[in-house]
Each structure stands twice: as C-alpha cells, then as structure tokens.
C-alpha positions as a Python dict, from the first residue, in 0.01 Angstrom:
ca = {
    (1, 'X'): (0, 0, 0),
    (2, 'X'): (311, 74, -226),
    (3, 'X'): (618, 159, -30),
    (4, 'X'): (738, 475, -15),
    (5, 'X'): (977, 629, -261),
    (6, 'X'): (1374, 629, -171),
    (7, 'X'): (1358, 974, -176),
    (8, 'X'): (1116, 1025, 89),
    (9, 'X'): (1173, 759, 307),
    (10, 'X'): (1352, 852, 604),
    (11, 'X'): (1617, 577, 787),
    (12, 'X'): (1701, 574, 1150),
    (13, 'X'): (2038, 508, 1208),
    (14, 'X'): (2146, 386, 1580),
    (15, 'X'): (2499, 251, 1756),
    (16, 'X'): (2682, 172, 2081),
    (17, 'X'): (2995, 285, 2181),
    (18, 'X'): (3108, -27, 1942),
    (19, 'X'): (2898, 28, 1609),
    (20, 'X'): (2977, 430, 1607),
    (21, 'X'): (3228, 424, 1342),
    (22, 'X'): (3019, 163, 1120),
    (23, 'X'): (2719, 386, 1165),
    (24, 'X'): (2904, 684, 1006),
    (25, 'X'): (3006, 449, 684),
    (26, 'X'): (2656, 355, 680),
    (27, 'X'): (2519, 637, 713),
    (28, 'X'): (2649, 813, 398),
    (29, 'X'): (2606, 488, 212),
    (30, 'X'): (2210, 530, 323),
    (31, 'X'): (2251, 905, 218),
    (32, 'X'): (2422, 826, -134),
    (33, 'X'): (2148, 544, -164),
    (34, 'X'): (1875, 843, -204),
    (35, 'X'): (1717, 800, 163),
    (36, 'X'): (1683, 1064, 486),
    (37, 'X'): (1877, 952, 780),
    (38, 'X'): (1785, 1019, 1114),
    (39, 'X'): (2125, 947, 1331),
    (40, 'X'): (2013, 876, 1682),
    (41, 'X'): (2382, 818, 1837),
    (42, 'X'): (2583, 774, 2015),
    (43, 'X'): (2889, 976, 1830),
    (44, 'X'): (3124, 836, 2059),
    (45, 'X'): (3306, 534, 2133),
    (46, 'X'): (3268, 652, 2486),
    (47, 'X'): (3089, 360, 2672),
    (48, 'X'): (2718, 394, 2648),
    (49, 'X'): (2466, 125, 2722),
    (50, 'X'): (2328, -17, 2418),
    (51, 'X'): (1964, 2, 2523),
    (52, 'X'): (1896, 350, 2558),
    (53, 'X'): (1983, 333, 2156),
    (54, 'X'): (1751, 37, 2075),
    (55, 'X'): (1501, 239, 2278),
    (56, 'X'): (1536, 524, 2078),
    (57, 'X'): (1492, 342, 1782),
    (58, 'X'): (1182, 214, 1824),
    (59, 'X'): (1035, 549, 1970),
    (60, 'X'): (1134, 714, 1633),
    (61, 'X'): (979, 423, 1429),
    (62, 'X'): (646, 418, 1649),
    (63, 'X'): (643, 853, 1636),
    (64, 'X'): (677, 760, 1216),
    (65, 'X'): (977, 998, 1257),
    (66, 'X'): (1151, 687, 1033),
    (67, 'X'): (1050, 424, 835),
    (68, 'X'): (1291, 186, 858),
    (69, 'X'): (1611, 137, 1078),
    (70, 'X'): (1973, 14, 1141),
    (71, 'X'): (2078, -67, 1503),
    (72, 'X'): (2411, -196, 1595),
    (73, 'X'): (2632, -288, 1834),
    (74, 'X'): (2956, -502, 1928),
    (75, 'X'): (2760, -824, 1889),
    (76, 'X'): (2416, -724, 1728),
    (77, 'X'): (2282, -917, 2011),
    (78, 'X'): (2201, -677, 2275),
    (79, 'X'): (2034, -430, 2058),
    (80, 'X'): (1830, -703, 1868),
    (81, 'X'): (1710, -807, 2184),
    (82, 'X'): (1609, -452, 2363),
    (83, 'X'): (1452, -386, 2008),
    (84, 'X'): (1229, -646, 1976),
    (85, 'X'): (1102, -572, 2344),
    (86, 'X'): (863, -299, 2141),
    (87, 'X'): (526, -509, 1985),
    (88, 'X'): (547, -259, 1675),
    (89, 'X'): (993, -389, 1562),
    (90, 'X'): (1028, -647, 1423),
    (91, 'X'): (1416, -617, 1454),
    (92, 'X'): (1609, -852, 1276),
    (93, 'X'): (2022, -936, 1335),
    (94, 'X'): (2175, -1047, 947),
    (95, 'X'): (2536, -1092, 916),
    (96, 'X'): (2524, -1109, 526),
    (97, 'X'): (2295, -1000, 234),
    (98, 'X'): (2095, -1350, 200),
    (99, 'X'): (1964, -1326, 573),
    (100, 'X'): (1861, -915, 513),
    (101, 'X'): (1714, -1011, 214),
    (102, 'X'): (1466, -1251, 354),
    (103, 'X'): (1426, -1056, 688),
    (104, 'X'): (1208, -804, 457),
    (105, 'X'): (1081, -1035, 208),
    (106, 'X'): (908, -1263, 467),
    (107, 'X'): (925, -1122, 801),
    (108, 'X'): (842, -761, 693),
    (109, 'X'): (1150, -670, 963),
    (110, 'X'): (1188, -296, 967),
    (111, 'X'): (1491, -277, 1138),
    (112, 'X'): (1834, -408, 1068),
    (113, 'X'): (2091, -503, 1314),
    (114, 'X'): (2444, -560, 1288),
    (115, 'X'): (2743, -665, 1500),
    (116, 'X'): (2986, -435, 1450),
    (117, 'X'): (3271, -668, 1579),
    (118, 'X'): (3174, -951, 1339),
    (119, 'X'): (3090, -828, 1011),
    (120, 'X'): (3333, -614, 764),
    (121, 'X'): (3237, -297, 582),
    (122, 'X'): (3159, -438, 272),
    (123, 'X'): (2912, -689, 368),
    (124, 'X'): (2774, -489, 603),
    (125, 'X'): (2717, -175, 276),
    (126, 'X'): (2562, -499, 135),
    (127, 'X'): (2308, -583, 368),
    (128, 'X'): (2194, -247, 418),
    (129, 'X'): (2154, -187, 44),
    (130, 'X'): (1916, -531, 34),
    (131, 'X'): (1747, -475, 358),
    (132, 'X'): (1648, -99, 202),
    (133, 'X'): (1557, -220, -138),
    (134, 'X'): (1369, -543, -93),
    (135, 'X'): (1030, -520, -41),
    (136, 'X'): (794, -787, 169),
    (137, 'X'): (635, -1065, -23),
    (138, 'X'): (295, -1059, 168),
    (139, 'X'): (104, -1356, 64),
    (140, 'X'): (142, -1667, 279),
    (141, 'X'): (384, -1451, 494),
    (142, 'X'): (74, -1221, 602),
    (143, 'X'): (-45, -1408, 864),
    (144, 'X'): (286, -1513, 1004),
    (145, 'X'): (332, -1145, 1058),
    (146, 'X'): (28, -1074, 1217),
    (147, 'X'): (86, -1402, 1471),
    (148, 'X'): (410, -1154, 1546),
    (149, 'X'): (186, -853, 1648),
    (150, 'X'): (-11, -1051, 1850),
    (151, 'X'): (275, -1144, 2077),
    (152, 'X'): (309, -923, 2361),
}
C-alpha cells in the first residue's frame, strides 16, 4: 500500500511545557511542507506533565485522526517512553537527520520525538523534513516490525 499523498496526510503535532515554542516552528514548517497538522498542545510553557501529551498522541494515531506524529519534550526522553507504552507507536527519539531517516526506513516509526533542550532549530526542520518524506524499506525489515507488534 502506497503512502498517502503530502497533501492529504495529516501530522500530529505534540509538546511539554519545554517543546511548545519548537512545536510552533515545526508546525508551520509541516504546514509549508504540504501536510495537515493536528496540534495537540500544550500552548504554554506553563508546567504540564509530558504524558498526558504522549497519550494524546497515540489516541489520535490509533482514532487515524493522524498519520504520522512529532512529540517533544525537554529531553525527548519522557515522551518517547510514555509513547511507546501504546502496542500500535512505534515512537522513535532522533537528534539529527541520519537517525530520522532510518527510524522510517527500517523501523516503520510513525512518530518522531525530539528534545527540545538538545537539538537547534535547524536540525530539528531537518529531521522532520526526512522523517515525513522517507518512506519504509519493507523487505527484510518486515518481520522485525511485526516481532515489534507482538510485544505487549
């Protein structure tokens, strides 16, 4: 099955109090890249916990409200891990363009995360434009992927 066009593929777009102002630069950059976004929060660098948002993320993605998403938080860490809680993300934390790149191509991830207090805006634009526009290899990385939905 062919992914879906840019134009109707819809991104989920998620932050802590610490990722809030990356989300908004991402956010257009997702919008100027062609796709929907979905912002689920917070729009506040009032303190929030961080796993209400990973939480919401993965509802959207199971309710196929989105088809991809992009969590983040101080550290990436937190999120990553209440993300990947949910059998169905496959939630994966990149800190440059090399790591989103093969976090589609071979783990089929369909969400990006990223630590807000450790990566800069331009490498963080870059790893959202790979992780959107590279699609998964399949092949020998099929059953890999399925041992992943087993889990749980």
């Amino acid at each position: 099955e062919d992914v879906a066009t840019m134009e109707s593929m819809t991104i989920a777009l998620a932050a802590d109090h610490a990722g809030v102002d990356l989300k908004k630069l991402l956010s257009d950059e997702i919008e100027e890249m062609g796709f929907n976004v979905i912002d689920l929060g917070t729009n506040s660098t009032e303190s929030v916990d961080y796993p209400d948002y990973a939480f919401k993320m993965a509802t959207c993605i199971a309710d196929q409200k989105a088809d991809f998403g992009v969590l983040i938080c101080g550290s990436g860490i937190g999120v990553s891990i209440a993300a990947n809680r949910f059998k169905h993300i496959r939630a994966a934390l990149c800190a440059e363009a090399i790591s989103a790149h093969f976090a589609r191509a071979h783990n089929d991830a369909n969400v990006l995360v990223l630590g807000s207090r450790f990566i800069g805006t331009e490498i963080a634009k870059a790893c959202v434009q790979t992780f959107l526009t590279t699609d998964f290899d399949g092949g020998r990385h099929l059953e890999r992927v399925a041992k992943l939905n087993k889990i749980g």
